PDB file of C-alpha atoms in Angstrom:
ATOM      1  CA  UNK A  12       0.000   0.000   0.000  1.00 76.00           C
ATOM      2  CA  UNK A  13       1.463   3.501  -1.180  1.00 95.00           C
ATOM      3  CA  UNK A  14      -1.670   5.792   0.016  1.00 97.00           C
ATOM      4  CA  UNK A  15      -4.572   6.059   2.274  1.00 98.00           C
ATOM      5  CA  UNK A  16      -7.107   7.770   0.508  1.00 98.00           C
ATOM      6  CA  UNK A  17      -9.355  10.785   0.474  1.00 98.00           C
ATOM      7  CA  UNK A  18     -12.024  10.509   3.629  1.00 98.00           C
ATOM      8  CA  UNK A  19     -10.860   6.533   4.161  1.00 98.00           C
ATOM      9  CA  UNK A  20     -11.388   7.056   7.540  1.00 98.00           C
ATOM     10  CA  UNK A  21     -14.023   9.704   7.716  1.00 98.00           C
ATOM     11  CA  UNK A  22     -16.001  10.247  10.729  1.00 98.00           C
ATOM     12  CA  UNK A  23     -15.236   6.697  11.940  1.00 97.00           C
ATOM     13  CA  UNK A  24     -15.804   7.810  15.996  1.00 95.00           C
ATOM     14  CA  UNK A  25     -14.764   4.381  17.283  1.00 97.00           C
ATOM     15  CA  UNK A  26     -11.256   4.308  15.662  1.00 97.00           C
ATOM     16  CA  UNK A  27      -8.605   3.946  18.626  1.00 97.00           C
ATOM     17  CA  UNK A  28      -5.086   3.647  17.111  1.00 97.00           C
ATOM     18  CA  UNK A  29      -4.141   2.529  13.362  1.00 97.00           C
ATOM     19  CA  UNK A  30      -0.792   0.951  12.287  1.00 97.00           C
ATOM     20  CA  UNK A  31       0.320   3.101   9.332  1.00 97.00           C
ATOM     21  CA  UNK A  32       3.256   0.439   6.907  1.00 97.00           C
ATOM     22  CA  UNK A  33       6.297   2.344   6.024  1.00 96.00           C
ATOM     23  CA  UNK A  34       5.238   1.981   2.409  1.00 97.00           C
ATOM     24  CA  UNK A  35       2.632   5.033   2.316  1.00 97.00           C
ATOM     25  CA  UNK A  36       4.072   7.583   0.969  1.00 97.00           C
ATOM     26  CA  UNK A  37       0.555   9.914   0.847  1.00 98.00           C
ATOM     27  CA  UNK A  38      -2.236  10.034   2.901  1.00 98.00           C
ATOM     28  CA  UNK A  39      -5.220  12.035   1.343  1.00 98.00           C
ATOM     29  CA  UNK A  40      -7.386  14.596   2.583  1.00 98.00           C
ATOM     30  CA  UNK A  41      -9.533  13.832   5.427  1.00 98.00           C
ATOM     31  CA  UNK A  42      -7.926  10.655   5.721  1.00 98.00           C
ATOM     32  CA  UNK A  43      -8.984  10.258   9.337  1.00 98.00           C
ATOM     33  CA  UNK A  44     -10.931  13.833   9.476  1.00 98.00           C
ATOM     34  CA  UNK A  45     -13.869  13.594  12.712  1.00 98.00           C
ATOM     35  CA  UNK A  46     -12.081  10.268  13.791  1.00 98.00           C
ATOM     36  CA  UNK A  47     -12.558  11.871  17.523  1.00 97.00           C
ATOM     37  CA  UNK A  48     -11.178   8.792  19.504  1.00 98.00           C
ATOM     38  CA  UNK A  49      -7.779   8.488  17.327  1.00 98.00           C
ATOM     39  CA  UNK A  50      -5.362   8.375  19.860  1.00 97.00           C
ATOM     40  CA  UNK A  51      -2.408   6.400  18.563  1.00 97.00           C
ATOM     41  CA  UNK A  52      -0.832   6.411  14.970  1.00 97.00           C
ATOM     42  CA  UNK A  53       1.789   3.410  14.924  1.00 97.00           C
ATOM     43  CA  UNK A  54       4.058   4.391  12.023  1.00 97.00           C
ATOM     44  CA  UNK A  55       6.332   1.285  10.785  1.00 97.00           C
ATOM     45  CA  UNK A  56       8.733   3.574   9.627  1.00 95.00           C
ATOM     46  CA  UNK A  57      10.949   6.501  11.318  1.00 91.00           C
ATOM     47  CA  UNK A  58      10.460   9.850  12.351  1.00 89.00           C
ATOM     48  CA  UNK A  59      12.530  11.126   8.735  1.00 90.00           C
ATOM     49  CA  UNK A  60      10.357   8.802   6.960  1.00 93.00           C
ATOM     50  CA  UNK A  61       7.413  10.276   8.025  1.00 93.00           C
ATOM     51  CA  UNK A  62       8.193  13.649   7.638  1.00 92.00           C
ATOM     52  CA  UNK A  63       8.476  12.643   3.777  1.00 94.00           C
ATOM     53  CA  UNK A  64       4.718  11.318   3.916  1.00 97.00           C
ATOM     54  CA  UNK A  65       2.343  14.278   1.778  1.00 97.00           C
ATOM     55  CA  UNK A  66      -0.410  14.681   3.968  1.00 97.00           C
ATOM     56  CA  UNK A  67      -3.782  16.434   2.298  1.00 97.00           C
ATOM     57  CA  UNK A  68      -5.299  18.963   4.133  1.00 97.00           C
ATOM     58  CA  UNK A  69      -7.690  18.598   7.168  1.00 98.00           C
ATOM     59  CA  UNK A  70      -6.232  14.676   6.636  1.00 98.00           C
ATOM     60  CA  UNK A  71      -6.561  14.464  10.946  1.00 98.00           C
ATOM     61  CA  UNK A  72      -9.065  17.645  11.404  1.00 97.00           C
ATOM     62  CA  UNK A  73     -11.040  17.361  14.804  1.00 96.00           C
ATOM     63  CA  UNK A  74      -8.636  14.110  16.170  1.00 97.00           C
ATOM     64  CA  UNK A  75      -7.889  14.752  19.882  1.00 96.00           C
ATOM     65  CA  UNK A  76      -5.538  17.232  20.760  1.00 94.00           C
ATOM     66  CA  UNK A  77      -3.130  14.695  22.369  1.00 95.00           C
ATOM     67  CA  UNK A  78      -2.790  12.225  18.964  1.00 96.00           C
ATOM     68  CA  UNK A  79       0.361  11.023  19.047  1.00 96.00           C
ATOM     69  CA  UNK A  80       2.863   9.403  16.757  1.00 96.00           C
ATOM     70  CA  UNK A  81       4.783   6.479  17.614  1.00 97.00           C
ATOM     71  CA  UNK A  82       7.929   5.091  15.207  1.00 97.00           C
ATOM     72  CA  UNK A  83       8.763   1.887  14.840  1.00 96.00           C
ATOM     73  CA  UNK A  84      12.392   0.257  16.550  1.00 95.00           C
ATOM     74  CA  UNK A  85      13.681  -2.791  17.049  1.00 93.00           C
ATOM     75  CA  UNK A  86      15.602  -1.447  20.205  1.00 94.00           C
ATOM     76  CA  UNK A  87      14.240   0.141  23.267  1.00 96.00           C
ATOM     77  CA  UNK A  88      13.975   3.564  22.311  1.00 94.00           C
ATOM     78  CA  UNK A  89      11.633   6.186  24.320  1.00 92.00           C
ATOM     79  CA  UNK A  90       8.766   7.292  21.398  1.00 92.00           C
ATOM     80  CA  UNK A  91       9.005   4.113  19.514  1.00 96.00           C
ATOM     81  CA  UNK A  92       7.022   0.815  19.102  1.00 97.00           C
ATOM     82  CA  UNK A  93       7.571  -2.647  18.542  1.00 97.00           C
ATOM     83  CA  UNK A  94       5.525  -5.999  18.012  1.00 96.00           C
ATOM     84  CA  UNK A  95       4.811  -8.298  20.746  1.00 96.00           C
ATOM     85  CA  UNK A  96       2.829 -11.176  19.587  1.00 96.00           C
ATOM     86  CA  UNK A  97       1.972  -9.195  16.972  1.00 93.00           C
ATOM     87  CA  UNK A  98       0.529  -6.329  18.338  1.00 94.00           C
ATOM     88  CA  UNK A  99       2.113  -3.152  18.469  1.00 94.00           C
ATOM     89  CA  UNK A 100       3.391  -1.917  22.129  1.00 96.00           C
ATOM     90  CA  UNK A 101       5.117   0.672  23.496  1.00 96.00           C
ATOM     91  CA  UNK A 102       9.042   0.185  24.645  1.00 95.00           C
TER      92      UNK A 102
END
């Protein structure tokens, strides 16, 4: 996957955290727009990847305040994720 889409996410109210592949390279506009419980993005990537990501306008317009982005490493690192069991957790 390369993109998320225009409004993929759009108004979905009971979206906690999404795990974002280091592969998207654009995320439309209003990707996750009214998605007011988005609390977590897990990004598989790093922080210099992400900043190369074009994000469309208003693509996280009315997410909480404290949305935060995590980055992906294989060491303990303070900010970053890894998979346990295959779910993504905090180091």
């Amino acid at each position: 996957m390369n993109s998320i889409g225009s409004y993929t996410f759009y108004m979905c109210s009971s979206l906690a955290s999404i795990t974002i592949p280091s592969s998207v390279t654009s995320i439309g506009n209003y990707a996750f727009s009214d998605c007011t419980s988005l609390a977590s993005v897990y990004y598989e990537g790093t922080e210099d990847s992400k900043n190369n990501i074009s994000i469309g306008s208003n693509a996280f317009y009315r997410c909480p305040s404290s949305l935060t982005w995590y980055y992906y490493s294989e060491t303990e690192a303070s900010g970053c994720w890894h998979y346990v069991d295959g779910v993504p957790t905090l180091w």
